[in-house]
Every structure is written in structure tokens, then in C-alpha cells.
C-alpha atoms as one frame of an Amber mdcrd trajectory, in Angstrom:
protein
   0.000   0.000   0.000   1.353   3.428  -0.953   1.628   6.163   1.659  -0.405
   9.379   1.528   1.826  12.264   0.470   1.536  15.035   3.039   3.683  17.146
   5.374   3.923  14.336   7.922   5.297  12.050   5.235   8.030  14.559   4.362
   9.094  14.773   8.007   9.124  10.978   8.237  11.238  10.712   5.079  13.719
  13.251   6.453  14.480  10.911   9.345  16.285   8.515   6.990  20.049   8.982
   6.676  21.067   7.122   3.525  24.529   7.266   1.969  24.685   5.890  -1.570
  24.591   2.096  -1.816  23.985   1.679   1.911  21.567  -0.734   3.569  19.767
   2.337   4.936  19.242   3.717   1.422  17.891   0.374   0.239  15.457   0.252
   3.172  14.269   3.795   2.447  13.715   3.027  -1.229  11.847  -0.172  -0.402
   9.538   1.764   1.912   8.852   4.898  -0.141   9.809   4.344  -3.786   9.276
   0.684  -4.635   5.485   0.760  -3.944   5.104   3.610  -6.479   7.930   3.093
  -8.991   8.380  -0.648  -8.858  11.893  -2.130  -8.910  14.903  -0.018  -9.944
  16.792  -0.412 -13.206  20.205  -2.085 -13.307  21.864   1.170 -12.204  19.639
   1.687  -9.174  17.431   4.372 -10.767  13.692   4.302 -10.072  11.602   5.290
 -13.124   7.851   5.909 -13.342   5.966   7.247 -16.386   2.608   8.961 -15.937
   0.580   9.701 -19.072   0.963   8.901 -22.755   4.432   9.823 -24.156   5.085
  12.764 -21.803   7.653  15.346 -22.905   8.750  16.409 -19.398  10.873  14.472
 -16.946  11.157  15.260 -13.246  14.168  14.141 -11.225  15.584  13.845  -7.737
  18.120  11.451  -6.201  17.897   8.667  -3.659  21.120   9.234  -1.703  22.104
  11.824   0.894  25.537  12.951   2.096  25.124  11.491   5.566  28.302   9.889
   6.850  26.414   6.872   8.207  23.009   5.360   7.529  20.207   5.119  10.042
  17.373   7.076  11.621  17.716  10.592  13.018  15.430  12.774  15.119  13.761
  15.729  13.382  12.925  18.980  15.180  10.212  21.317  13.831  10.506  24.997
  14.753   8.466  27.738  13.073   7.770  25.514  10.034  11.429  24.612   9.567
  12.725  21.056   9.959  16.229  20.583  11.389  18.258  17.894  13.113  21.089
  17.889  15.617  21.713  14.155  15.342  23.929  13.994  12.234  26.193  15.895
   9.846  23.238  17.116   7.739  19.449  17.017   7.503  19.312  15.385   4.068
  16.594  17.577   2.554  18.987  17.381  -0.401  17.388  15.421  -1.990  14.629
  14.017   0.248  12.371  16.975  -0.488  12.731  16.376  -4.227  11.663  12.745
  -3.839   8.664  13.825  -1.757   7.616  16.358  -4.391   7.748  13.716  -7.109
   5.689  11.281  -5.037   3.067  13.995  -4.542   2.942  14.793  -8.242   2.600
  11.117  -9.162  -0.181  10.727  -6.609  -1.969  13.689  -8.240  -1.535  12.249
 -11.734   0.723  14.983 -13.138   2.002  13.653 -16.464   5.719  13.122 -16.836
   8.567  10.665 -16.572   9.761  10.604 -12.966  13.306   9.449 -12.237  14.833
   8.988  -8.783  18.515   8.729  -9.664  21.099   6.689  -7.807  24.314   8.102
  -6.359  24.037  11.752  -7.411  26.166  12.703  -4.437  28.947  10.485  -5.816
  29.057  12.301  -9.134  25.763  11.530 -10.837  26.488   7.834 -11.335  22.873
   6.816 -11.934  21.994   9.640 -14.307  25.208   9.262 -16.307  24.496   5.562
 -16.807  20.856   6.155 -17.717  21.736   8.714 -20.402  24.289   6.267 -21.823
  21.559   3.603 -22.009  19.491   5.967 -24.192  16.065   4.566 -23.226  13.331
   4.949 -25.896  11.237   7.348 -23.790  14.119   9.836 -23.708  13.513  10.664
 -27.387  10.204  12.307 -26.413  11.645  14.466 -23.604  12.013  18.216 -24.206
  12.299  19.314 -20.578  14.162  17.928 -17.555  13.378  19.487 -14.172  15.378
  18.514 -11.087  14.122  19.280  -7.577  17.522  19.748  -5.975  18.244  23.475
  -5.507  18.582  25.310  -2.221  16.611  28.431  -1.325  13.268  29.604  -2.672
  14.135  31.748  -5.679  16.096  29.808  -8.317  15.294  28.314 -11.688  18.737
  27.250 -12.831  19.806  28.159 -16.368  23.496  27.211 -16.082  25.297  24.365
 -14.357  29.084  24.475 -13.985  29.068  27.590 -16.209  27.350  25.746 -19.075
  23.890  26.846 -20.187  21.459  23.986 -19.708  18.180  25.934 -19.975  17.096
  29.096 -21.765  15.992  32.237 -19.969  12.729  32.046 -21.925  12.059  28.600
 -20.518  12.920  29.672 -16.970  10.545  32.625 -17.141   7.763  30.481 -18.590
   8.236  27.940 -15.780   7.980  30.682 -13.164   4.744  31.863 -14.799   3.347
  28.335 -15.087   3.915  27.811 -11.371   2.628  31.248 -10.449   5.743  31.865
  -8.360   7.322  35.227  -9.134   9.993  34.546  -6.520  11.441  31.859  -8.795
  13.704  33.558 -11.334  16.383  32.560 -13.858  19.624  31.798 -12.022  22.940
  31.214 -13.815  24.706  30.066 -10.641  24.021  26.337 -10.599  26.780  23.843
  -9.854  25.636  20.315 -10.711  22.768  17.916 -10.349  21.404  15.029 -12.423
  19.661  17.229 -15.002  23.114  18.345 -16.172  23.723  14.860 -17.594  20.782
  15.273 -19.986  21.807  18.673 -21.347  23.321  17.316 -24.567  20.125  15.485
 -25.548  17.277  17.398 -23.848  16.684  21.069 -24.798  15.677  22.512 -21.431
  17.411  21.101 -18.334  16.984  22.940 -15.043  17.042  22.631 -11.267  14.581
  24.541  -9.096  14.571  25.668  -5.482  12.708  23.435  -3.038  13.209  25.408
   0.178  16.194  23.925   1.955  19.201  25.893   3.219  22.791  25.143   4.315
  22.775  21.738   2.626  25.587  19.281   3.376  26.108  20.920   6.787  24.865
  20.287  10.355  22.809  23.501  10.131  20.776  22.342   7.110  17.079  23.152
   7.390  13.960  22.665   5.278  11.168  25.216   4.932   8.131  22.941   5.227
   5.662  25.670   4.282   7.492  26.395   1.029   7.713  22.692   0.180   3.967
  22.252   0.646   3.180  25.371  -1.355   5.535  24.303  -4.144   3.887  20.889
  -4.366   0.483  22.531  -4.721   1.795  24.768  -7.530   3.458  21.838  -9.301
   0.179  19.935  -9.259  -1.818  22.922 -10.542   0.709  24.105 -13.163  -0.174
  24.488 -16.840   2.734  22.423 -18.144   1.765  22.917 -21.776   2.670  26.619
 -21.532   6.413  26.061 -21.120   8.685  27.489 -23.817  11.300  25.174 -25.332
  14.039  27.276 -26.954  17.549  25.936 -26.294  19.282  23.768 -28.893  21.109
  21.009 -26.973  23.504  20.441 -29.896  24.901  23.972 -29.579  26.739  24.328
 -26.243  26.844  27.789 -24.691  29.313  28.675 -21.959  28.921  31.411 -19.387
  32.349  32.464 -18.186  30.905  34.950 -15.748  28.152  32.737 -14.307  28.138
  33.633 -10.630  27.840  31.506  -7.547  28.338  28.178  -9.275  30.712  26.945
  -6.595  28.145  27.382  -3.835  26.016  24.279  -4.370  23.458  22.451  -6.467
């Protein structure tokens, strides 16, 4: 039986510390992902398609940067989740997984991919792109839920343009979130691996701060609001402009060393 996607579920998911390839990660995936996605592919990626030949894929990753696997205590203060029991909270990328589960539950069309081992260099996404699955030919847009803060729609990762400004602005409008704006300061997440084959590849803010540190925190109110906007969005209004065969470099992209 699948779990109901709500705020309590997000808090419960945040309790799981799960380094890549750990027993703890496997247990987490068996509890939260397997009932919805089914078994993973040979690389450890969980893939679920909703709708008939969707042209958008949504991504997050299954691992966290915890030093050890297990269960941690979560403290809620003023709508922010934190922990003092480990080296990080792990909202990167637990919140992204929770958002995808909520969108699947609501029937939002797309190909949903929970990638393996992003924190070890995008191992799962790199392998999946190399496999060139048939559904990838239909994908025009790849949206990762793996960015800190509440105001970014990433247009560049590692100083390489992966999404057009036109697309970023149309996504902000489709979500009805003026706070989300084009941001050229992305570092890296799984959507980067698709940038040579998918026109628009981005990463959007999901409301966590200070990721990979003991002071990491997740804005639960923003996460809930974002999920509601993702479910209500008019996805057909997104602009697809970038040509993935023509790389564009941004030598002055700012902030790209600060995180995903």
C-alpha cells in the first residue's frame, strides 16, 4: 500500500540517513519508492511514467551525504525542519523525492526518475543517459528538484547553459511563483547529464538551506506550497528554446561553486 503524500510524510522521510549504496538507502527506497515506482533499473534508478508519451521528466536522487546510515530525530521549529543528530538534515534530496511522489499521486504527467548516487558524481543519471532509453527521445524538458533556497530556476550548471531564460521565465509563470527567477549560478545535479540530448534542463529551489552541513534546514511551508503549484501548473505553456547540440558557456556565471 502506498503512503499518503503530506507534510507528515516529508518529516518521516527526512528521518532517513542514507549514503549511496547503503543498507539504509535500500530500506528507504523499499519503503517509499518501490510501492510507487516498482523495482529499480540495473543502475539503481527508479523510473515511473505517468501519461501517454510525456515530454517532461522530473528528477531527484535517492542518496544523501550522511556519513552513516540510520534514523535521526527531526525537530520542527516555526515551520522549519532541522536535526542535531547527524552531519546534515538530508533535505537534499529528500524533499525532491517527496515532491515527485506527490505529483505522481496527483496524476501529473511526466517521466519521474529517482537517480542513484548523485552525491557520488551523478552515477545513476550518467548511466541512464548512456543507455538511451526509448522514452528519452520524447523528452524536451528535464526538471530537477535539488536546488537550495526559494528563488532559483537554474539556467546554467558548472558555467554551461542547460536551460534558456525564456524557458525559466515560462516555468515561473506556469507555477505562479514570481519569486522563482532565472539563475545562472548552478553547480551540478542530475539534469546536467541530460543537457546534450534534452533542450531545457533545469534545477529549481525546493526550500532547503545550508545543505551538506549540520545547520541544514527545510522550509516545510514552502515545500507544501511548491507541491500545490506543481500539481496545478499548466505544463503545456512552457517554452522550449535551447538547442542542446549547440553548447553555450557562461564564463561569468556567478555563484556556481556554492552548491546544487
